[in-house]
Tab-separated table of C-alpha atoms in Angstrom:
chain	number	residue	atom	x	y	z
A	1	MET	CA	0.000	0.000	0.000
A	2	SER	CA	1.350	3.411	-0.883
A	3	ALA	CA	0.760	6.862	0.531
A	4	PRO	CA	-0.622	9.652	-1.679
A	5	ASP	CA	1.791	11.671	-3.821
A	6	ILE	CA	2.047	15.428	-3.533
A	7	SER	CA	3.799	18.071	-5.600
A	8	ASP	CA	7.119	19.612	-4.635
A	9	SER	CA	5.532	23.052	-4.380
A	10	THR	CA	3.033	21.801	-1.806
A	11	LEU	CA	5.864	20.393	0.277
A	12	LEU	CA	7.653	23.710	0.189
A	13	ASN	CA	4.456	25.637	0.881
A	14	HIS	CA	3.822	23.572	4.010
A	15	CYS	CA	7.385	23.555	5.255
A	16	SER	CA	9.031	26.941	4.803
A	17	ALA	CA	11.686	27.325	7.474
A	18	LEU	CA	12.280	30.482	9.468
A	19	ASP	CA	15.275	32.574	10.362
A	20	THR	CA	13.914	34.157	13.520
A	21	THR	CA	16.137	36.674	15.244
A	22	GLU	CA	13.704	38.925	17.070
A	23	GLN	CA	13.815	38.458	20.823
A	24	LYS	CA	10.550	38.251	22.674
A	25	LYS	CA	10.306	37.040	26.254
A	26	PRO	CA	7.006	35.217	26.672
A	27	LYS	CA	5.223	34.491	29.887
A	28	PHE	CA	5.876	30.885	30.784
A	29	LEU	CA	4.343	28.294	33.067
A	30	HIS	CA	7.380	26.094	33.518
A	31	GLN	CA	11.000	26.836	32.679
A	32	ILE	CA	12.395	23.478	31.634
A	33	GLN	CA	15.638	24.185	29.790
A	34	SER	CA	17.109	26.549	27.212
A	35	LEU	CA	15.677	26.179	23.733
A	36	PRO	CA	15.670	28.410	20.669
A	37	GLN	CA	12.557	30.568	20.636
A	38	LEU	CA	10.783	29.980	17.340
A	39	GLU	CA	7.936	32.050	15.958
A	40	PRO	CA	5.739	31.323	12.926
A	41	THR	CA	6.026	33.472	9.855
A	42	ALA	CA	3.461	36.190	9.157
A	43	PRO	CA	0.693	35.826	8.278
A	44	PHE	CA	0.306	33.084	10.855
A	45	GLN	CA	-2.536	30.738	9.907
A	46	LEU	CA	-3.573	29.283	13.252
A	47	PRO	CA	-4.951	25.781	12.672
A	48	THR	CA	-8.515	25.256	13.772
A	49	VAL	CA	-9.631	22.427	16.017
A	50	PRO	CA	-12.796	20.824	14.612
A	51	GLU	CA	-15.854	21.283	16.782
A	52	LEU	CA	-16.891	18.068	18.490
A	53	SER	CA	-20.205	16.421	17.791
A	54	SER	CA	-22.554	16.141	20.755
A	55	HIS	CA	-21.777	12.410	20.918
A	56	ASN	CA	-18.010	12.879	21.023
A	57	ALA	CA	-18.293	15.817	23.404
A	58	ALA	CA	-20.186	13.578	25.823
A	59	ILE	CA	-17.438	10.944	25.583
A	60	LEU	CA	-14.790	13.559	26.338
A	61	VAL	CA	-16.771	14.761	29.356
A	62	GLU	CA	-17.041	11.177	30.583
A	63	LEU	CA	-13.296	10.600	30.225
A	64	ARG	CA	-12.552	13.900	31.953
A	65	ALA	CA	-14.808	12.897	34.842
A	66	PHE	CA	-13.150	9.475	34.999
A	67	ILE	CA	-9.715	11.061	35.366
A	68	ASP	CA	-10.872	13.735	37.821
A	69	SER	CA	-12.566	11.168	40.058
A	70	ASP	CA	-9.195	9.464	40.594
A	71	GLN	CA	-10.273	6.183	39.047
A	72	LEU	CA	-7.105	5.820	36.971
A	73	ILE	CA	-4.046	7.652	38.252
A	74	PRO	CA	-4.129	6.477	41.922
A	75	ASP	CA	-4.229	2.932	40.587
A	76	LEU	CA	-0.804	3.588	39.056
A	77	PHE	CA	0.919	6.018	41.408
A	78	GLU	CA	0.677	6.953	45.062
A	79	VAL	CA	-1.481	10.019	45.641
A	80	GLY	CA	0.642	13.084	46.298
A	81	SER	CA	3.831	11.559	44.917
A	82	PRO	CA	5.827	13.296	42.164
A	83	SER	CA	4.768	10.513	39.793
A	84	TYR	CA	1.121	11.164	40.614
A	85	GLN	CA	1.479	14.900	39.977
A	86	ARG	CA	3.229	14.313	36.655
A	87	ALA	CA	0.357	12.061	35.593
A	88	VAL	CA	-2.202	14.691	36.612
A	89	ASP	CA	-0.321	17.380	34.680
A	90	TYR	CA	-0.238	15.169	31.584
A	91	CYS	CA	-3.986	14.495	31.550
A	92	THR	CA	-5.165	17.877	30.311
A	93	THR	CA	-8.447	18.043	28.410
A	94	PRO	CA	-6.741	18.655	25.017
A	95	CYS	CA	-4.524	15.653	25.739
A	96	LEU	CA	-7.547	13.464	26.490
A	97	ARG	CA	-9.181	14.670	23.280
A	98	ARG	CA	-6.101	13.726	21.258
A	99	HIS	CA	-6.102	10.218	22.688
A	100	LEU	CA	-9.806	9.814	21.937
A	101	THR	CA	-9.418	11.165	18.407
A	102	SER	CA	-6.565	8.792	17.609
A	103	LEU	CA	-8.643	5.840	18.826
A	104	LYS	CA	-11.816	6.810	16.972
A	105	TRP	CA	-13.508	7.874	20.197
A	106	ASN	CA	-13.442	4.428	21.774
A	107	LEU	CA	-13.559	5.282	25.478
A	108	ALA	CA	-12.294	1.923	26.742
A	109	HIS	CA	-9.351	1.943	24.352
A	110	ALA	CA	-8.508	5.541	25.266
A	111	LYS	CA	-8.410	4.700	28.972
A	112	GLN	CA	-6.045	1.824	28.287
A	113	CYS	CA	-3.840	3.919	26.001
A	114	ILE	CA	-3.588	6.727	28.556
A	115	ARG	CA	-2.706	4.185	31.242
A	116	GLU	CA	0.081	2.741	29.067
A	117	THR	CA	1.380	6.201	28.181
A	118	LEU	CA	1.504	7.295	31.820
A	119	VAL	CA	3.454	4.162	32.735
A	120	TRP	CA	5.805	4.648	29.774
A	121	ARG	CA	6.461	8.296	30.573
A	122	GLU	CA	7.259	7.404	34.178
A	123	GLU	CA	9.621	4.597	33.181
A	124	TYR	CA	11.253	6.257	30.151
A	125	ARG	CA	11.105	9.828	31.575
A	126	PRO	CA	11.280	11.677	28.231
A	127	ASP	CA	10.984	14.936	30.175
A	128	LEU	CA	14.377	14.287	31.785
A	129	ILE	CA	16.335	13.669	28.578
A	130	THR	CA	18.841	16.487	28.163
A	131	ALA	CA	20.821	17.784	25.211
A	132	LYS	CA	23.967	16.376	26.799
A	133	ASP	CA	22.407	12.905	26.923
A	134	VAL	CA	21.968	12.784	23.146
A	135	GLU	CA	24.667	15.172	21.955
A	136	SER	CA	26.837	12.434	20.443
A	137	GLU	CA	23.955	11.319	18.218
A	138	ALA	CA	22.801	14.867	17.457
A	139	ALA	CA	26.303	15.670	16.187
A	140	ASN	CA	25.665	13.305	13.277
A	141	GLY	CA	23.132	15.853	12.039
A	142	ASN	CA	20.367	13.319	11.481
A	143	THR	CA	17.517	14.745	13.590
A	144	TYR	CA	16.727	18.334	14.538
A	145	ILE	CA	14.001	20.980	14.719
A	146	ASN	CA	14.342	23.448	11.847
A	147	GLY	CA	11.944	26.347	12.244
A	148	MET	CA	8.175	26.334	11.872
A	149	ASP	CA	5.803	25.927	8.966
A	150	LYS	CA	3.096	28.398	7.945
A	151	GLU	CA	0.660	26.989	10.503
A	152	GLY	CA	3.136	27.487	13.327
A	153	ARG	CA	3.970	23.797	13.562
A	154	PRO	CA	7.587	22.969	14.490
A	155	ILE	CA	9.373	21.190	11.633
A	156	ILE	CA	11.274	18.062	12.641
A	157	TYR	CA	13.857	17.260	10.003
A	158	VAL	CA	15.207	13.687	9.895
A	159	ARG	CA	18.028	12.829	7.520
A	160	LYS	CA	18.400	9.127	6.761
A	161	ARG	CA	22.063	9.086	5.865
A	162	GLY	CA	25.505	9.569	7.387
A	163	ALA	CA	26.682	7.876	10.569
A	164	LEU	CA	23.841	6.086	12.320
A	165	GLY	CA	25.507	5.850	15.718
A	166	ASP	CA	23.888	4.024	18.621
A	167	PRO	CA	20.335	2.990	17.570
A	168	GLU	CA	18.991	3.230	21.126
A	169	LYS	CA	20.429	6.718	21.561
A	170	ASN	CA	18.939	7.676	18.211
A	171	VAL	CA	15.528	6.752	19.602
A	172	ARG	CA	16.193	8.913	22.662
A	173	LEU	CA	17.258	11.763	20.375
A	174	ALA	CA	14.023	11.413	18.399
A	175	VAL	CA	11.936	11.392	21.588
A	176	TYR	CA	13.880	14.359	22.949
A	177	THR	CA	13.337	16.263	19.704
A	178	MET	CA	9.578	15.622	19.804
A	179	GLU	CA	9.411	16.753	23.432
A	180	CYS	CA	11.265	19.951	22.495
A	181	ALA	CA	8.942	20.514	19.535
A	182	ILE	CA	5.902	20.247	21.811
A	183	ARG	CA	7.379	22.769	24.249
A	184	LEU	CA	8.023	25.174	21.380
A	185	MET	CA	4.478	25.096	19.995
A	186	PRO	CA	2.726	28.478	20.047
A	187	PRO	CA	-0.675	28.694	21.790
A	188	GLY	CA	-3.291	26.944	19.688
A	189	VAL	CA	-0.799	24.665	17.912
A	190	GLU	CA	-0.826	20.972	18.812
A	191	LYS	CA	0.886	19.271	15.890
A	192	MET	CA	4.276	19.140	14.213
A	193	SER	CA	5.477	18.724	10.639
A	194	MET	CA	8.012	16.022	9.855
A	195	ILE	CA	10.382	15.688	6.897
A	196	PHE	CA	12.241	12.403	6.396
A	197	ASP	CA	15.005	12.895	3.844
A	198	PHE	CA	16.350	9.671	2.285
A	199	THR	CA	18.679	11.356	-0.221
A	200	HIS	CA	21.992	9.423	-0.284
A	201	TYR	CA	20.373	6.707	1.806
A	202	ALA	CA	22.369	3.485	2.177
A	203	LYS	CA	21.822	0.216	4.000
A	204	ALA	CA	24.357	1.285	6.609
A	205	ASN	CA	22.012	4.151	7.568
A	206	SER	CA	19.096	1.840	8.203
A	207	PRO	CA	18.267	1.280	11.884
A	208	PRO	CA	17.459	-2.242	13.103
A	209	ILE	CA	13.834	-3.232	12.531
A	210	HIS	CA	13.093	-3.415	16.265
A	211	ILE	CA	14.226	0.200	16.611
A	212	THR	CA	11.895	1.238	13.802
A	213	ARG	CA	9.014	-0.586	15.456
A	214	MET	CA	9.833	0.978	18.815
A	215	MET	CA	9.847	4.463	17.312
A	216	LEU	CA	6.586	3.764	15.513
A	217	LYS	CA	4.955	2.666	18.761
A	218	PHE	CA	6.157	5.780	20.560
A	219	ILE	CA	4.670	8.102	17.949
A	220	ILE	CA	1.358	6.274	17.528
A	221	SER	CA	0.721	5.279	21.141
A	222	HIS	CA	2.405	7.950	23.235
A	223	TYR	CA	2.194	11.034	20.987
A	224	PRO	CA	-1.297	10.649	19.488
A	225	GLU	CA	-2.462	13.299	17.037
A	226	ARG	CA	0.848	15.142	17.233
A	227	MET	CA	1.821	14.554	13.606
A	228	GLY	CA	0.228	17.166	11.389
A	229	VAL	CA	1.928	16.101	8.170
A	230	ALA	CA	4.914	13.941	7.212
A	231	PHE	CA	6.922	14.044	3.982
A	232	PHE	CA	9.175	11.169	2.914
A	233	VAL	CA	11.688	12.554	0.418
A	234	ASN	CA	13.520	10.399	-2.149
A	235	THR	CA	12.788	7.070	-0.495
A	236	PRO	CA	14.784	4.100	-1.888
A	237	TRP	CA	12.991	1.125	-3.427
A	238	VAL	CA	13.725	-1.007	-0.359
A	239	PHE	CA	11.669	1.407	1.727
A	240	GLY	CA	8.584	0.147	-0.076
A	241	MET	CA	8.916	-3.201	1.676
A	242	LEU	CA	9.235	-1.536	5.066
A	243	TRP	CA	6.273	0.716	4.251
A	244	ASN	CA	4.135	-2.336	3.465
A	245	VAL	CA	4.798	-3.535	7.017
A	246	ILE	CA	4.439	-0.179	8.759
A	247	SER	CA	1.293	0.877	6.900
A	248	HIS	CA	-0.680	-1.985	8.431
A	249	PHE	CA	-0.241	-0.342	11.842
A	250	LEU	CA	-1.548	3.026	10.662
A	251	ASP	CA	-5.177	4.064	10.558
A	252	PRO	CA	-6.500	5.771	7.391
A	253	ALA	CA	-6.479	9.212	9.029
A	254	THR	CA	-2.786	8.896	9.862
A	255	LYS	CA	-1.885	7.530	6.432
A	256	SER	CA	-3.646	10.480	4.802
A	257	LYS	CA	-1.070	12.780	6.455
A	258	ILE	CA	1.891	10.948	4.912
A	259	TYR	CA	3.244	11.900	1.496
A	260	PHE	CA	6.048	10.562	-0.669
A	261	ILE	CA	8.131	13.092	-2.588
A	262	LYS	CA	10.568	12.501	-5.428
A	263	LEU	CA	12.908	15.408	-6.107
A	264	ASP	CA	15.330	15.717	-9.014
A	265	GLN	CA	17.548	18.122	-7.083
A	266	GLU	CA	19.503	17.357	-3.946
A	267	ARG	CA	18.620	20.640	-2.333
A	268	LEU	CA	15.054	21.647	-1.534
A	269	ASN	CA	15.287	25.268	-2.652
A	270	ALA	CA	12.134	26.917	-1.398
A	271	GLY	CA	12.467	29.888	-3.763
A	272	GLU	CA	9.453	32.194	-3.980
A	273	ASN	CA	7.285	29.787	-1.989
A	274	THR	CA	9.097	30.554	1.259
A	275	HIS	CA	8.845	33.538	3.517
A	276	ASN	CA	12.539	34.407	3.325
A	277	ASN	CA	13.825	32.428	0.309
A	278	GLN	CA	15.848	30.097	2.535
A	279	ASP	CA	16.616	26.476	1.844
A	280	ILE	CA	14.533	24.430	4.266
A	281	SER	CA	17.136	21.684	4.462
A	282	ASN	CA	20.230	23.962	4.467
A	283	GLY	CA	23.085	21.540	4.313
A	284	LEU	CA	21.172	18.747	2.612
A	285	SER	CA	24.052	17.866	0.292
A	286	ASN	CA	26.725	18.284	2.958
A	287	THR	CA	27.750	14.748	3.916
A	288	SER	CA	31.114	15.453	5.518
A	289	THR	CA	30.573	18.216	8.052
A	290	VAL	CA	27.809	19.338	10.374
A	291	SER	CA	26.621	22.944	10.232
A	292	LEU	CA	23.760	24.748	11.918
A	293	PRO	CA	20.712	24.388	9.626
A	294	THR	CA	19.196	27.773	10.452
A	295	PRO	CA	19.459	30.206	13.376
A	296	ALA	CA	15.970	29.008	14.374
A	297	SER	CA	17.102	25.486	15.127
A	298	SER	CA	17.281	23.088	18.056
A	299	TRP	CA	21.005	22.667	17.340
A	300	SER	CA	21.666	25.642	19.603
A	301	LEU	CA	21.187	23.147	22.436
A	302	PHE	CA	24.431	21.387	21.626
A	303	SER	CA	28.028	22.513	22.043
A	304	PHE	CA	28.732	22.217	18.318
A	305	GLY	CA	25.804	24.503	17.572
A	306	MET	CA	26.417	27.192	20.181
A	307	THR	CA	26.847	30.037	17.683
A	308	ASN	CA	25.050	33.380	17.483
A	309	GLN	CA	23.668	32.926	20.976
A	310	SER	CA	22.024	36.350	20.862
A	311	LYS	CA	19.454	34.837	18.519
A	312	TYR	CA	18.149	32.404	21.131
A	313	SER	CA	16.015	32.969	24.179
A	314	SER	CA	17.190	31.699	27.553
A	315	SER	CA	13.822	30.305	28.601
A	316	ILE	CA	11.080	28.193	27.120
A	317	ILE	CA	7.338	28.527	27.254
A	318	ILE	CA	5.559	25.258	27.851
A	319	HIS	CA	1.860	25.553	27.128
A	320	GLN	CA	0.240	23.373	29.761
A	321	ASP	CA	-3.076	23.163	27.918
A	322	LEU	CA	-1.319	21.633	24.889
A	323	ILE	CA	0.670	18.907	26.644
């Protein structure tokens, strides 16, 4: 089974990267760590959240009441413990809605999925992963946040080539990058854009199948409805076999967000379709050295990317209603 094709111009229209230099200190709920402060380009087209039907609204109210009546979290963690409070903070109403949406509003399945996610987050502790923990893998230049698209969604850029490094640490880098992307989302934004670039892909770049499955489970089960759109660029023919396996785990709504792109050029030159005529990949054809993709990039977190520090904010806004 294949995903729908889409034109190059649509890819570039969705994913125009930013070079944000203006400093703006936002009010923040929790200061977690230093991250580049990204802002969407103007005009900012805030995505709309579809209004719920009366049936689905009632299901959401029921799930909210179930959580608030302490019928789930105390069964997992001791009341008043740090683990309990982290679980309470996670179960915001938008979060519950995302879980329900991803599971086609099946209340029983949503309860089970939330339970599994709470246990996973407590065991894996994605919130505690630091830049230092994954710096060795990040230095390979394979995964990073590179600005925002025209709907204010952080763009996660994944390059499937170069040194693979430790597969397990690559998973932690991917999880860390998604957590950072969520913290960077402007108010009203809940999703991220993802670009998977397979240009110059080789078998040596391919992670073990169990790592791919693990990453797939994390995204589908523990980050429901976070993927706004995903572009797979210049996939090799062998990827078709992997896609045939992966696609069976994806629901139609998720598959409709995935597009395959074939480009004749190595560099994705955004040209007149971008806000500032910048190359969204910036360094796409550079296979020997690592350079900062754009000033509005998560690479400022790492020692090799600590350049032009005046362009980054020293704090991060974490929108509690979006987590």
